[in-house]
Amino acid sequence: MTELERTHDRAPVPASWDYAPAPEARDLVQLRERYGHFVGGEWLEPRETYTTIDPSSEEPLAEVGQATSEEVDLAVGAARDAFENGWSGLAPAERAKYLYRIARILQERSREFAVLESLNGGKPIRESRDVDLPLSAAHFFYYAGWADKLEYAFPNRKPRPVGVAGQIVPWNFPLLMLSWKIAPALATGNTVVLKPAETTPLSALLFADVLRQAELPPGVVNILTGDGRTGGALVKHPGVDKIAFTGSTEVGKSIQRELAGTGKRLTLELGGKAANIIFDDAALDQAVEGIVNGIYFNQGHVCCAGSRLLVQESIYEPLIGKLKRRLTTLRVGDPLDKNTDVGAINSQQQLDKIKELVASGEEEGAEIYQPPCRLPEKGYWFAPTVFTNVAQSYRIAQEEIFGPVLSVLTFRTPDEAVEKANNTPFGLSAGVWTEKGSRILAMAQQLRAGVIWANTFNRFDPASPFGGYKESGFGREGGRHGLEPYLDFE
Ligand code: NDP
C-alpha cells in the first residue's frame, strides 16, 4: 500500500469545495414570531402590532408592537418607580457594574447582534460587525467608567440625575444610537423609556434580553416599539423629565415646539449636509478613500455624512477621475455578504426620497455619474451616485438626501471653501484634507460644525463629544459633555 493510499482518509485535501458557513450566518439569530413591549422587566403583550421586514429582500421578519399612549404611560410609570425606588439611590460604583456587564454581554453576543442589525436595517455586515457593535460596547464601557466619578467630572457642582429620560432613536444606527443614549443616562442614575425607529426595532428588542442577562433591576430601561405616534406620546407624557432625540430636523423642530415652556430637558441630534473639503496639497488616494467612506458608508444613511464634496479647482480633474474609478470597485448587494460595501436602502419611503432628490438634481442641471452595477431585483437599492456641475442653490447641495449620493462643488481659495462649507442651514460635521497642520487649525476655527475631521472622516470614539450647531440640533453625546444633559446641579 502506498503512503498516499494509507493516509487517504486523513488527507488534508477536502473532499468537497463548498464554502464553510460564514461566522456571521443568518441562523445565528433566532427571531420570535411576535414581540411585545419591554416594560418593568417583563414582556407586555401589545395591543396593536405591525410587521417589520428585511429591506434587502422585503421578507417579513417578525410582528412587533405599536405602542399606544396607554402603553407609553405604563412604561413611564415603570421607569418612575425604578428611579424612585432604587436606581437613583444606588451607589454609583454599583451602577457601573451593570454598565460593565452590559458592555461585556454585547461583546460576547456581537455576532448575533451584527447579523440582526444587517438583517433588519440593510447595512453591510462588515460595518455592523466592525463599527456598530464594537462602538456600542465601547460606549457602555466608557460610561461605566464615569458612573462613580461624576463629582470629579463636575467639581463643586453636586450633580444629581434628572429622572426619567424619554429617548427616541432613528433607523440608521439602531443599536449604536441606543447605546449613545442609554449608557450616559444609566451612568448618571436616570431611568429610561426608549423608542427605536419603526423600521428597525429588532436590535433594541434583543437588547432587552441583554438587560435580563445583566440582571438590571426591572423598570430601569423600558423599550417600546412603534412609529412616530409612539414617539409623540412619549414626548408629551408629563412623567418624562428629559427627551433625547436623534432624527430628522423637521421632527426635531416639532418636538422643540411641543416642549417649549414645559421645563422638560431636551437634546436634539438632527440632520446634516457636511462639507468634505479637499485642498490641492492633500494625499489624493487617501482623500478618495475618505470621500468614499464619508458618503457611501452605511448607504449614506449618516447624519454626519460628507455629502458635499468641495474640491480645490486645480485638482478637480485628477480627483474626480480617481473617485469615479474607485466607485466602479464598490460592491452593492446582500448585506450579509462580508464583501459587500453598499447594502440596502432602509425603507421604501427612504428610497422614494432619494429618488426624488436625485431627479431634482438632474432637472436642475447637475451631471450624474453612477458606476455600472447590477442591483438586486427585490428589496430597496440605490447605486452609488456622484453629481458634478452642482450649484450651491441646487436642492442636492442644500437638502439632506440621506442616501449614497455625493454632490461635488469646487473652490479656489480657503476663504471660498469656508464660505461654501458654511452655506447650509446645518452644522453637524466637516472634513478637511490638506498636508498643512496650520491650515487644518485655521479651517477648523472658521467652519461652523460640531465635529471636524482632518485627513479622515466618520471616525467615532466614545470619549469624543458629538453634536451640532444651527439646524443640526443642540446638546452633545459622548465624552464628559455627554453626561451633562442627564444631570441637574445644585
Ligand atoms: P424621523 O425624524 O421621523 O425619525 C426619527 C425617530 O423619531 C424615529 O424613531 C421616529 O419614529 C420618531 N418620530 C417620528 N415622528 C415623531 C414625532 N412626531 N414625535 C416623536 N418622535 C417621532 O426620521 P425618518 O425616519 O422619517 O427619516 C426622515 C429623514 O430624516 C431622513 O430622510 C433623513 O434625512 C433624516 N434622518 C436623519 C437622521 C439623523 O441621524 N440625523 C436619522 C434618521 C433620519 P418612526 O421611525 O416610527 O417614524
PDB file of N, CA and C in Angstrom, residues 1-10:
ATOM      1  N   MET A   1       0.848  -1.198   0.000  1.00  0.00           N
ATOM      2  CA  MET A   1       0.000   0.000   0.000  1.00  0.00           C
ATOM      3  C   MET A   1       0.891   1.260   0.000  1.00  0.00           C
ATOM      4  N   THR A   2       0.558   2.140  -0.885  1.00  0.00           N
ATOM      5  CA  THR A   2       1.388   3.360  -0.958  1.00  0.00           C
ATOM      6  C   THR A   2       1.058   4.286   0.220  1.00  0.00           C
ATOM      7  N   GLU A   3       1.953   5.211   0.469  1.00  0.00           N
ATOM      8  CA  GLU A   3       1.745   6.202   1.527  1.00  0.00           C
ATOM      9  C   GLU A   3       0.434   6.986   1.303  1.00  0.00           C
ATOM     10  N   LEU A   4       0.199   7.320   0.026  1.00  0.00           N
ATOM     11  CA  LEU A   4      -0.998   8.095  -0.299  1.00  0.00           C
ATOM     12  C   LEU A   4      -2.274   7.309   0.000  1.00  0.00           C
ATOM     13  N   GLU A   5      -2.236   6.005  -0.358  1.00  0.00           N
ATOM     14  CA  GLU A   5      -3.417   5.177  -0.105  1.00  0.00           C
ATOM     15  C   GLU A   5      -3.663   5.032   1.403  1.00  0.00           C
ATOM     16  N   ARG A   6      -2.527   4.908   2.183  1.00  0.00           N
ATOM     17  CA  ARG A   6      -2.676   4.707   3.622  1.00  0.00           C
ATOM     18  C   ARG A   6      -3.306   5.943   4.296  1.00  0.00           C
ATOM     19  N   THR A   7      -2.891   7.125   3.856  1.00  0.00           N
ATOM     20  CA  THR A   7      -3.364   8.345   4.535  1.00  0.00           C
ATOM     21  C   THR A   7      -4.601   8.948   3.864  1.00  0.00           C
ATOM     22  N   HIS A   8      -5.128   8.230   2.911  1.00  0.00           N
ATOM     23  CA  HIS A   8      -6.193   8.834   2.096  1.00  0.00           C
ATOM     24  C   HIS A   8      -7.335   9.436   2.926  1.00  0.00           C
ATOM     25  N   ASP A   9      -7.805   8.642   3.921  1.00  0.00           N
ATOM     26  CA  ASP A   9      -8.945   9.123   4.714  1.00  0.00           C
ATOM     27  C   ASP A   9      -8.628  10.383   5.495  1.00  0.00           C
ATOM     28  N   ARG A  10      -7.352  10.497   5.862  1.00  0.00           N
ATOM     29  CA  ARG A  10      -6.976  11.645   6.690  1.00  0.00           C
ATOM     30  C   ARG A  10      -6.285  12.737   5.882  1.00  0.00           C
TER      31      ARG A  10
END
